[in-house]
Short mmCIF file of C-alpha atoms in Angstrom, two decimals:
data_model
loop_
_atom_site.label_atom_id
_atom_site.label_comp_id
_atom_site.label_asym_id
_atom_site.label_seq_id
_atom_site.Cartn_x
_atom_site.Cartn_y
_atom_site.Cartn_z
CA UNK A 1 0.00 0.00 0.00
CA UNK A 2 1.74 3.10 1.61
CA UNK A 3 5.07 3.78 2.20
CA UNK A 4 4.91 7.38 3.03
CA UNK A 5 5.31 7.83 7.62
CA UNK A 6 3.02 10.62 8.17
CA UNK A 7 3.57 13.03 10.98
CA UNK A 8 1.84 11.62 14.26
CA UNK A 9 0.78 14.44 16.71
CA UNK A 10 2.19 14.05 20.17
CA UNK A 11 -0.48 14.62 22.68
CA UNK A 12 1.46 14.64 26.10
CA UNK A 13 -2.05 13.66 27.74
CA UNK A 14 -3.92 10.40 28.36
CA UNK A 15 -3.65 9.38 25.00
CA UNK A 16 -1.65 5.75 24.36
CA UNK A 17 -0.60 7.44 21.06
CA UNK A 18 0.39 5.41 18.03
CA UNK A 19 4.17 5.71 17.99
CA UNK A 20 4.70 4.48 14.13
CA UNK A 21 2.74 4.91 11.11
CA UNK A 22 2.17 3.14 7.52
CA UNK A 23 -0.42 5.90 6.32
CA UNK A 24 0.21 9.10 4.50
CA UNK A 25 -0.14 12.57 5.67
CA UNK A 26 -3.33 12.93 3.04
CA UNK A 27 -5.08 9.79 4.21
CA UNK A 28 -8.67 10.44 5.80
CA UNK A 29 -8.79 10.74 9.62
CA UNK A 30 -11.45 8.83 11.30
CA UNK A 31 -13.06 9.09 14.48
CA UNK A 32 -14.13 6.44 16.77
CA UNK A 33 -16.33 6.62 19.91
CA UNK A 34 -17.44 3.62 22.00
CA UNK A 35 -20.01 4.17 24.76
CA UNK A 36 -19.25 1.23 26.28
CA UNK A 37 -15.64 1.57 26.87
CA UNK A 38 -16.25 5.32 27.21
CA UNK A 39 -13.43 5.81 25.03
CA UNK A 40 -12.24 7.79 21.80
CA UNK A 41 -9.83 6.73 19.27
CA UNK A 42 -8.66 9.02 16.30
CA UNK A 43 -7.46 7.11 12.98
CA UNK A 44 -5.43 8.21 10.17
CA UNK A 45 -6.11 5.92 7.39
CA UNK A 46 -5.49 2.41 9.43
CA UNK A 47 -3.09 3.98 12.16
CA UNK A 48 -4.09 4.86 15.47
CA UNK A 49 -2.90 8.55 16.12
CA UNK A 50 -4.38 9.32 19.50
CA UNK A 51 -7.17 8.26 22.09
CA UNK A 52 -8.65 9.77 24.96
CA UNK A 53 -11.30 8.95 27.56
CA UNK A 54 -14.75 10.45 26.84
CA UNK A 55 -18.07 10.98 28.20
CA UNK A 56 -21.36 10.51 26.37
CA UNK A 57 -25.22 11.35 27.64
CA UNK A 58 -26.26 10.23 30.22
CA UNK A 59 -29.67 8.12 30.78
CA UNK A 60 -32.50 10.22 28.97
CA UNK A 61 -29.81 12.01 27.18
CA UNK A 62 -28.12 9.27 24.99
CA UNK A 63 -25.61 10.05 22.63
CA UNK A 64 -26.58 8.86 19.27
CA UNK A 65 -25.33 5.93 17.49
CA UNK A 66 -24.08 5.95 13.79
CA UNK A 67 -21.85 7.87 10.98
CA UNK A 68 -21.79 11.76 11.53
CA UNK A 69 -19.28 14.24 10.44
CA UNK A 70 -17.97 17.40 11.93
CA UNK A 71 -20.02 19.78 10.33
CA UNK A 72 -18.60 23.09 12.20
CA UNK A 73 -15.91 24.00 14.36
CA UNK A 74 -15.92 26.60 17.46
CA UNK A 75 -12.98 27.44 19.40
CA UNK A 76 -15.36 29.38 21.39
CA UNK A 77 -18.97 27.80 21.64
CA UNK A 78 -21.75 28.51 23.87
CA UNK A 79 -24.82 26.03 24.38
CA UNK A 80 -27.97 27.96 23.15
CA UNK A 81 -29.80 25.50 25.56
CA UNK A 82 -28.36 25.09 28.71
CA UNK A 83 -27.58 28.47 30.17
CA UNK A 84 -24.86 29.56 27.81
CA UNK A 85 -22.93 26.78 29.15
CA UNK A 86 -19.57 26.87 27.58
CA UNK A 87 -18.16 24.50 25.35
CA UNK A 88 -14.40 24.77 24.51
CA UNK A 89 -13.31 23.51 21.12
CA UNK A 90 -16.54 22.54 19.73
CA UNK A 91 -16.63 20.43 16.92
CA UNK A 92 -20.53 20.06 15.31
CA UNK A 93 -21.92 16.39 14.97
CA UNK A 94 -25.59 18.00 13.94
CA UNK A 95 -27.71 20.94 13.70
CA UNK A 96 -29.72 19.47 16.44
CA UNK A 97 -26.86 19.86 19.12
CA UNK A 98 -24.40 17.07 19.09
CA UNK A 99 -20.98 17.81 19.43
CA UNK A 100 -17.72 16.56 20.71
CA UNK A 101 -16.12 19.44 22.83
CA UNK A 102 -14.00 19.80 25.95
CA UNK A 103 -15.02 19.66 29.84
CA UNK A 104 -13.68 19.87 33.20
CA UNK A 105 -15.95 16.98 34.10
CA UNK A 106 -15.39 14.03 32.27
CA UNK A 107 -15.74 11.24 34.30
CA UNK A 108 -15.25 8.13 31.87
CA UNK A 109 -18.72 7.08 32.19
CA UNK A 110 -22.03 8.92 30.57
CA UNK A 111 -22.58 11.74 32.60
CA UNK A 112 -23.55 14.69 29.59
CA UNK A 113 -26.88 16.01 27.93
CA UNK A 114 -26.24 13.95 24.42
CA UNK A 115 -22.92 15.43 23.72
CA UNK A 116 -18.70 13.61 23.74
CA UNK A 117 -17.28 15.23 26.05
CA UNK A 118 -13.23 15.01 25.70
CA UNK A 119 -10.22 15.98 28.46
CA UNK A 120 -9.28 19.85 27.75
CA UNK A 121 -5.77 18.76 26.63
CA UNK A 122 -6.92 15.78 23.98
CA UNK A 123 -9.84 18.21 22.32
CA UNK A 124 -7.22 21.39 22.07
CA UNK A 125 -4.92 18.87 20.04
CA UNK A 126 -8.41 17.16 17.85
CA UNK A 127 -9.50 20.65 17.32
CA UNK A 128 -5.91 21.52 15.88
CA UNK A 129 -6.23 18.84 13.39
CA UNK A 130 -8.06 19.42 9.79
CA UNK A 131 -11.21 17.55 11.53
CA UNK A 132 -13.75 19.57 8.99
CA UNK A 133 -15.91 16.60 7.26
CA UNK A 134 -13.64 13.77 9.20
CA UNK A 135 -16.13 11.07 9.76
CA UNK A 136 -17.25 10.24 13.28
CA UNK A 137 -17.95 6.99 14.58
CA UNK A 138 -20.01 6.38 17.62
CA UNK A 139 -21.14 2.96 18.11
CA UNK A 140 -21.18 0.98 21.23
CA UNK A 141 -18.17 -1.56 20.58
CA UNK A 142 -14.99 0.03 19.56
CA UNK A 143 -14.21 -0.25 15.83
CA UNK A 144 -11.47 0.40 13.58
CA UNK A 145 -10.76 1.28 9.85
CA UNK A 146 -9.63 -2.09 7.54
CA UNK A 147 -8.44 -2.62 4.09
CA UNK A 148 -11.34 -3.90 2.05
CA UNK A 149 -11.36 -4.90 -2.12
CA UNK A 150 -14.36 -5.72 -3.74
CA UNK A 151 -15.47 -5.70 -7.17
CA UNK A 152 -18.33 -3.34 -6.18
CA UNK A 153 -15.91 -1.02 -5.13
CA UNK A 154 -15.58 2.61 -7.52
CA UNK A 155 -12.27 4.22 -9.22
CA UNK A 156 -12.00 7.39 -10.32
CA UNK A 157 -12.45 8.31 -13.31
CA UNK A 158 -9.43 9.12 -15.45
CA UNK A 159 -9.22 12.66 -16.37
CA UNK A 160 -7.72 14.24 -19.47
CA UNK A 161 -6.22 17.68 -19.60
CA UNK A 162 -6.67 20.67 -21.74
CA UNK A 163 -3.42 21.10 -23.33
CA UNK A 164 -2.11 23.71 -26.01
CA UNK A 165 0.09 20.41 -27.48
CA UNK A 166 -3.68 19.01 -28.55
CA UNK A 167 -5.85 19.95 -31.51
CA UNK A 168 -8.87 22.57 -30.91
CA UNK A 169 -11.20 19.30 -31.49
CA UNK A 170 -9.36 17.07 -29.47
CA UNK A 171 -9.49 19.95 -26.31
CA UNK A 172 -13.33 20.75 -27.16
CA UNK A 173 -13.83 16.97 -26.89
CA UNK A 174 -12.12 16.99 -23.72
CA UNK A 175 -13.97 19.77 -22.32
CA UNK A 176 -17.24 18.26 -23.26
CA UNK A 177 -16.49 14.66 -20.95
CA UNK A 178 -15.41 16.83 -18.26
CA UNK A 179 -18.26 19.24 -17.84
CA UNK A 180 -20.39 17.04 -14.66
CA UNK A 181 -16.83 15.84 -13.43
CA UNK A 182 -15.70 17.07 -9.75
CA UNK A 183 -12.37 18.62 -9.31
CA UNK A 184 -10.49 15.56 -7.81
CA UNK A 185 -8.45 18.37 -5.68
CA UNK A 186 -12.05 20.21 -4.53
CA UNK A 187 -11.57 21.18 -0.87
CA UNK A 188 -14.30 18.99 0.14
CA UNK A 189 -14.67 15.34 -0.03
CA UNK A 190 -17.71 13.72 -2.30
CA UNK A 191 -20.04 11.52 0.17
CA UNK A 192 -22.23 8.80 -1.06
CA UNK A 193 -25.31 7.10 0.68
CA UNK A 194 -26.92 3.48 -0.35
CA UNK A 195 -30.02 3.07 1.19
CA UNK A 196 -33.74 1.74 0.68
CA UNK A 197 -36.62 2.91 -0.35
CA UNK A 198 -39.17 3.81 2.38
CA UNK A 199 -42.69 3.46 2.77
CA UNK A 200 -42.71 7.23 3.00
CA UNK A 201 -41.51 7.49 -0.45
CA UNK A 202 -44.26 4.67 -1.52
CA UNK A 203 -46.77 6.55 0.12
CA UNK A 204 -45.23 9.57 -2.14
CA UNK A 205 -45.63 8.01 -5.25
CA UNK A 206 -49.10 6.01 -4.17
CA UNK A 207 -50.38 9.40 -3.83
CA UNK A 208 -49.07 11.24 -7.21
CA UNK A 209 -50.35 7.91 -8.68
CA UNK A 210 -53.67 7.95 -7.40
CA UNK A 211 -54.37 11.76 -8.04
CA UNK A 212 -52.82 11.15 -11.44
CA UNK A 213 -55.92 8.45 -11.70
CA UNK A 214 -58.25 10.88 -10.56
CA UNK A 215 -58.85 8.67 -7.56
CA UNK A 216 -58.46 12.40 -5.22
CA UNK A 217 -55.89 10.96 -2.98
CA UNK A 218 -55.35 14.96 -1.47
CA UNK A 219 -51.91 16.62 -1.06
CA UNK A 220 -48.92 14.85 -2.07
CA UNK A 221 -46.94 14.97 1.32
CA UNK A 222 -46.50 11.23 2.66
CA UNK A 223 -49.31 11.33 4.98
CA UNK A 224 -51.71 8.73 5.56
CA UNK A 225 -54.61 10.63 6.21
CA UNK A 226 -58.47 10.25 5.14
CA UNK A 227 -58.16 11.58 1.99
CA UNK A 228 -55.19 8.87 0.96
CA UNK A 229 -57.06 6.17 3.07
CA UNK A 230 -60.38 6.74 1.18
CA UNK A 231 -58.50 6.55 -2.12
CA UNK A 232 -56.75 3.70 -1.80
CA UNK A 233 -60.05 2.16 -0.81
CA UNK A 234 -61.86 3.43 -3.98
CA UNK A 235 -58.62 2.21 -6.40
CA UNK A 236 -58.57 -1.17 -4.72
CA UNK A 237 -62.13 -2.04 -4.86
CA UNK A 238 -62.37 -0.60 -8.97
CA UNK A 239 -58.95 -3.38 -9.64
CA UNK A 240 -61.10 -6.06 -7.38
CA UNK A 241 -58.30 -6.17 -4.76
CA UNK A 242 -59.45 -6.15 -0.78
CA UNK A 243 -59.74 -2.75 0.65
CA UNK A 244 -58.17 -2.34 3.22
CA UNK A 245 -56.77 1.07 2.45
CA UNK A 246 -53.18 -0.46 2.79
CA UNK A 247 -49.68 0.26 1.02
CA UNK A 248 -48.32 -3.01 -0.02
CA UNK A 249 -46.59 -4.38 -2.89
CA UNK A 250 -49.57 -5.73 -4.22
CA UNK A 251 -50.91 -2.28 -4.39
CA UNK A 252 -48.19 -0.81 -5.47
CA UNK A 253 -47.67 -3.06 -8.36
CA UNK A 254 -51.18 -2.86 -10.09
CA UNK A 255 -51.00 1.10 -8.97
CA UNK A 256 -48.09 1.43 -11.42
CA UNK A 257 -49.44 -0.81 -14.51
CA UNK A 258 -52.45 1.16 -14.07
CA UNK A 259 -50.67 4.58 -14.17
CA UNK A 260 -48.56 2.93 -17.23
CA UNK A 261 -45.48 3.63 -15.40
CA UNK A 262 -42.23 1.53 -14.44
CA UNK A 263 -42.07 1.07 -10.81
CA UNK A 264 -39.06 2.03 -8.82
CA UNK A 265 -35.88 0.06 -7.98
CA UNK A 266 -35.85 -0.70 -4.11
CA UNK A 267 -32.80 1.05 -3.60
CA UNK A 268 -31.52 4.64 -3.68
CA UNK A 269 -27.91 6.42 -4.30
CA UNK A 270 -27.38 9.79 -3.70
CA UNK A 271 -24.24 11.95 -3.68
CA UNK A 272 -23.11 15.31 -1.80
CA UNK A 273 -21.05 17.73 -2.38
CA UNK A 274 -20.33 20.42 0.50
CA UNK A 275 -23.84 19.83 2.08
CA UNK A 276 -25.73 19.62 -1.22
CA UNK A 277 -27.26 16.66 -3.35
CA UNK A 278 -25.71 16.93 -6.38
CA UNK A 279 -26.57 13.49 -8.27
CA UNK A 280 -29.28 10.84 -7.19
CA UNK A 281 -30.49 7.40 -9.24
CA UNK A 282 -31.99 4.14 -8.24
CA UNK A 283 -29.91 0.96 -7.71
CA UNK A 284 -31.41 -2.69 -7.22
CA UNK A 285 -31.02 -4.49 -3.92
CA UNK A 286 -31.20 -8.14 -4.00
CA UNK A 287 -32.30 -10.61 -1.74
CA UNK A 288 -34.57 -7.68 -0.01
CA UNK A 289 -35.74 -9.68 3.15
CA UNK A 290 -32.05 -9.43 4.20
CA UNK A 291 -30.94 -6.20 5.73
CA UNK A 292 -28.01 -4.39 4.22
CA UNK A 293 -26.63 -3.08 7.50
CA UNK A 294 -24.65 -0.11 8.47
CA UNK A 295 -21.40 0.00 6.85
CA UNK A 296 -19.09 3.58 6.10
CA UNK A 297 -16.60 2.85 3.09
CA UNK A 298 -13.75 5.72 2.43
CA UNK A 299 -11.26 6.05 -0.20
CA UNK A 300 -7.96 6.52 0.13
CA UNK A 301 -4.74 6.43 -0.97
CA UNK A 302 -6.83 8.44 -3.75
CA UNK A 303 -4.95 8.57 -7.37
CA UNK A 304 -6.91 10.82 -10.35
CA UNK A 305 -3.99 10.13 -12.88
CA UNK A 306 -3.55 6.56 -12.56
CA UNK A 307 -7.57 5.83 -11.58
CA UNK A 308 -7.15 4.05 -8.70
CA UNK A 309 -8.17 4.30 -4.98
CA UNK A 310 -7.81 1.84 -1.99
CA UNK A 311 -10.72 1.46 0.27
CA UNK A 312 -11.28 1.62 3.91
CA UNK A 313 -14.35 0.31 5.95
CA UNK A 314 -16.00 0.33 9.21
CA UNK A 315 -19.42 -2.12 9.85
CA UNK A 316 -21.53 -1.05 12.68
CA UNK A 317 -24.43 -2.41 14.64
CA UNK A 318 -27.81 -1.44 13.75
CA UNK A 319 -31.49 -1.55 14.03
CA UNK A 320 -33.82 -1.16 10.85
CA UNK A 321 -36.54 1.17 11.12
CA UNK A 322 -39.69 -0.48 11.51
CA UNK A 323 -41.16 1.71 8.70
CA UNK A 324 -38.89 -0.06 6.11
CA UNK A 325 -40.92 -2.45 4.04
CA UNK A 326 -39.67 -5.56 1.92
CA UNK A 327 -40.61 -6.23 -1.90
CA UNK A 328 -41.76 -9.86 -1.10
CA UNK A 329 -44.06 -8.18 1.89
CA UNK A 330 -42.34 -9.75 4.59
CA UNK A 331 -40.80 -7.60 7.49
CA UNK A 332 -36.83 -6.85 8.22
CA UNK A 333 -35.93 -8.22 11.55
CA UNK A 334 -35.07 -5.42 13.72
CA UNK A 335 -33.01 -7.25 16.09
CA UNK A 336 -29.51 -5.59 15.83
CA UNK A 337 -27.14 -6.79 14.56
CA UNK A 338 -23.53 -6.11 12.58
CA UNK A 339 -23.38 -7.12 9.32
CA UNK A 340 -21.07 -8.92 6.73
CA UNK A 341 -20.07 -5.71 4.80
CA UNK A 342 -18.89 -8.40 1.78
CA UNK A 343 -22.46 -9.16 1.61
CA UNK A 344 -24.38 -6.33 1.70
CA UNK A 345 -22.00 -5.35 -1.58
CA UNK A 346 -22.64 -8.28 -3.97
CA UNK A 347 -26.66 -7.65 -3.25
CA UNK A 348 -26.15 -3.58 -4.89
CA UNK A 349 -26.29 -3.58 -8.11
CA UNK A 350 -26.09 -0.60 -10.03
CA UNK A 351 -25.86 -0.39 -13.81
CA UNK A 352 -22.75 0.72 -16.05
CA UNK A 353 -24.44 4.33 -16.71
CA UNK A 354 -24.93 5.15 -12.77
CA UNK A 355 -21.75 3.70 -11.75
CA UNK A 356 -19.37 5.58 -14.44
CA UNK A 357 -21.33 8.76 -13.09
CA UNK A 358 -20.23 7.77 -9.34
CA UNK A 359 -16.92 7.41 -10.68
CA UNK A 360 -16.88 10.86 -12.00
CA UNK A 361 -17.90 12.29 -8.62
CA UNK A 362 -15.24 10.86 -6.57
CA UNK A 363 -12.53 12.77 -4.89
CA UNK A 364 -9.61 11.89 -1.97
CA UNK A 365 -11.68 10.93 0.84
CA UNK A 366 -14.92 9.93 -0.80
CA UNK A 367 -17.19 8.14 1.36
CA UNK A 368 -20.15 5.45 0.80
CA UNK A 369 -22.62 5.35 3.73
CA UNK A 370 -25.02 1.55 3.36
CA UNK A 371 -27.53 1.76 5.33
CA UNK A 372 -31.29 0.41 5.53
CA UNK A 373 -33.15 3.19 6.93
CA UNK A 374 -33.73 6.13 3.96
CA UNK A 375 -32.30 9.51 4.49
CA UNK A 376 -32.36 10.44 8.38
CA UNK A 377 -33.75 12.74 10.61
CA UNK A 378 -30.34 14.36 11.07
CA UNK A 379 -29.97 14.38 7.24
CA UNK A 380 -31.51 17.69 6.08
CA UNK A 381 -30.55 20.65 4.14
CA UNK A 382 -29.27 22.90 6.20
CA UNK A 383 -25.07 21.49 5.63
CA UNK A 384 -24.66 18.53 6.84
CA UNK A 385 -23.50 15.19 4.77
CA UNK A 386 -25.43 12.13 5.14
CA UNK A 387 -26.23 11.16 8.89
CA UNK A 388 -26.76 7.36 9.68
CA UNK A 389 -28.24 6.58 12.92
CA UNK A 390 -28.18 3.09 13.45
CA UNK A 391 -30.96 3.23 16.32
CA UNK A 392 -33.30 5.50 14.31
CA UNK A 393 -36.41 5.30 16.82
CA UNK A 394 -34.64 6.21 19.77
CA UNK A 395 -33.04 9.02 17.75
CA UNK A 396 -36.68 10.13 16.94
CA UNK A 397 -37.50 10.08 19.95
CA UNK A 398 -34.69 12.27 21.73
CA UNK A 399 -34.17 15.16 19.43
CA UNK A 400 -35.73 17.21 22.08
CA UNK A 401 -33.25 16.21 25.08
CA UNK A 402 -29.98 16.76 23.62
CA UNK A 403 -26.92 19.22 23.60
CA UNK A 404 -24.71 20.04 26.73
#
């Protein structure tokens, strides 16, 4: 892989430091929390670089569990929540109030309002680093990045240069394949999600179908309210199916034929590009009673010219959503669980035309988020990347009891 020692940063604290390294100064830095050990570790490409103790929320305040990113960074930060409280080196998880930031009290066991809190010495030396868009790990085991190769994996695409030593044509031509490329040195990394569809975005659809059927189905806003109910009613008694005024994929199926359009794929890419969707297709998952699991993939040791990239992942434990429906009708079980990551790839499928557009979009540091549980509650669009919360229910149900 690398031969290149990057340049460790000596934190003189409770740290156990990595003393050696095999990973370049350029390779992505990860972060790593585990609530059960209570316990940070920082990662630059596979090489531990530091660790510190932490402390997460406390009962009724739990830290969330999933793949977050530092979204902003605050040498100075006050909570807008908790009487101004101050928090020293803040570096933003989400818009909702998650952060990891420094404390005089950090016990090594939960003990904040939702937030990490980190050892005044080990945050001043985190916030020094080039954290902005670093991924951030909190799960309840402690994980670690690994060397993965897969045939699903992406490479960038090769790209050709404008040069004065070319014909105009040959330069026009080269212009023209570039023009929905991103700038392989763009300051900020390209993130990917993998995900299902969701019976929110049936309901969607069953909706625009319906009205488009002139079966008055009401607003198209993913609501199941009378209006939708009494449709789907009146549409499944007219195609002599039982109504029950339920989405399923029976429904679904004749609801499409009748509308003379092509149903969906069950699956969903997206990409982002500082905070913004900039591309999104469908991809096929098979073998849809099985869940995909939460998996975060990230490229590195990133090389435009040559169009290659080396891959790093980290699996996580997870619980699907119990709004997440199956094509063959049956239900995901929500047990958690961590999945094979090897898996979860061969059952994506994607064709040539979506996958050569991925390609395009990558840049050093490009991520791939799996996960089966749509686009998140954290996931909006005021800047932030793609948020997977692994215990989506609980998440739901805490957004109002969080930040220190």
């Amino acid at each position: 892989m690398r031969t290149v020692l990057a340049l460790l940063s000596s934190v003189a604290i409770t740290l156990g430091a990595a003393t050696a390294s095999n990973s370049a100064e350029n390779d992505p830095l990860h972060i790593i929390v585990s609530l059960k050990e209570q316990h940070m570790k920082v990662f630059r490409g596979t090489d531990l670089v530091s660790e510190s103790k932490i402390s997460s929320g406390k009962n009724g305040h739990a830290t969330p569990t999933g793949v977050f990113s530092v979204l902003q960074k605050n040498r100075h930060h006050r909570s807008n929540i908790y009487s101004n409280a101050p928090m020293p080196f803040m570096q933003r998880l989400t818009w909702s109030g998650i952060a990891l930031h420094a404390s005089n009290n950090v016990p090594n066991r939960p003990a904040s309002h939702g937030c990490v809190r980190m050892p005044y010495a080990f945050a001043r030396e985190l916030f020094k680093m080039k954290t902005r868009g670093t991924h951030v790990i909190v799960e309840d085991e402690p994980r670690e990045p690994q060397v993965i190769e897969s045939r699903f994996l992406l490479q960038p695409e090769k790209i050709h240069k404008v040069s004065r030593k070319h014909d105009t044509w040959i330069n026009e031509r080269i212009r023209h394949e570039n023009r929905d490329m991103v700038d392989p040195n763009t300051r900020y990394a390209s993130r990917i999600l993998i995900t299902r569809r969701t019976y929110k975005e049936d309901l969607f659809d069953a909706q625009r179908l319906l009205n488009k059927l002139d079966f008055n189905a009401g607003d198209v806003d993913g609501i199941m309210g009378p209006s939708t109910w009494g449709a789907i009613v009146r549409f499944q008694e007219a195609a002599n199916l039982k109504p029950d005024g339920k989405i399923d994929n029976t429904l679904l199926e004749v609801l499409y034929r009748y509308a003379q359009e092509t149903r969906p794929k069950n699956g969903r890419i997206l990409v982002r590009q500082h905070h913004k969707t900039i591309f999104e297709d469908e991809v096929a998952i098979t073998e849809p009673e099985k869940p995909l699991g939460s998996h975060l993939l990230t490229a590195t040791n990133f090389d435009a010219e040559k169009s290659d990239t080396d891959w790093l992942f980290v699996s996580l434990n997870d619980r699907v959503h119990r709004d997440i429906n199956l094509r063959s009708g049956d239900a995901i079980d929500p047990t958690s669980a961590r999945r094979s990551i090897h898996d979860s790839l061969t059952r994506i499928e994607m064709d040539k035309r979506v996958r050569r557009q991925i390609s395009r979009l990558l840049t050093p540091g490009s991520s791939i988020a799996i996960s089966d549980n749509g686009l998140s509650i954290e996931t909006g669009n005021k800047g932030t990347d793609f948020i997977v919360l692994t215990k989506p229910e609980s998440q739901n149900q805490a957004l109002a009891q969080i930040t220190d």
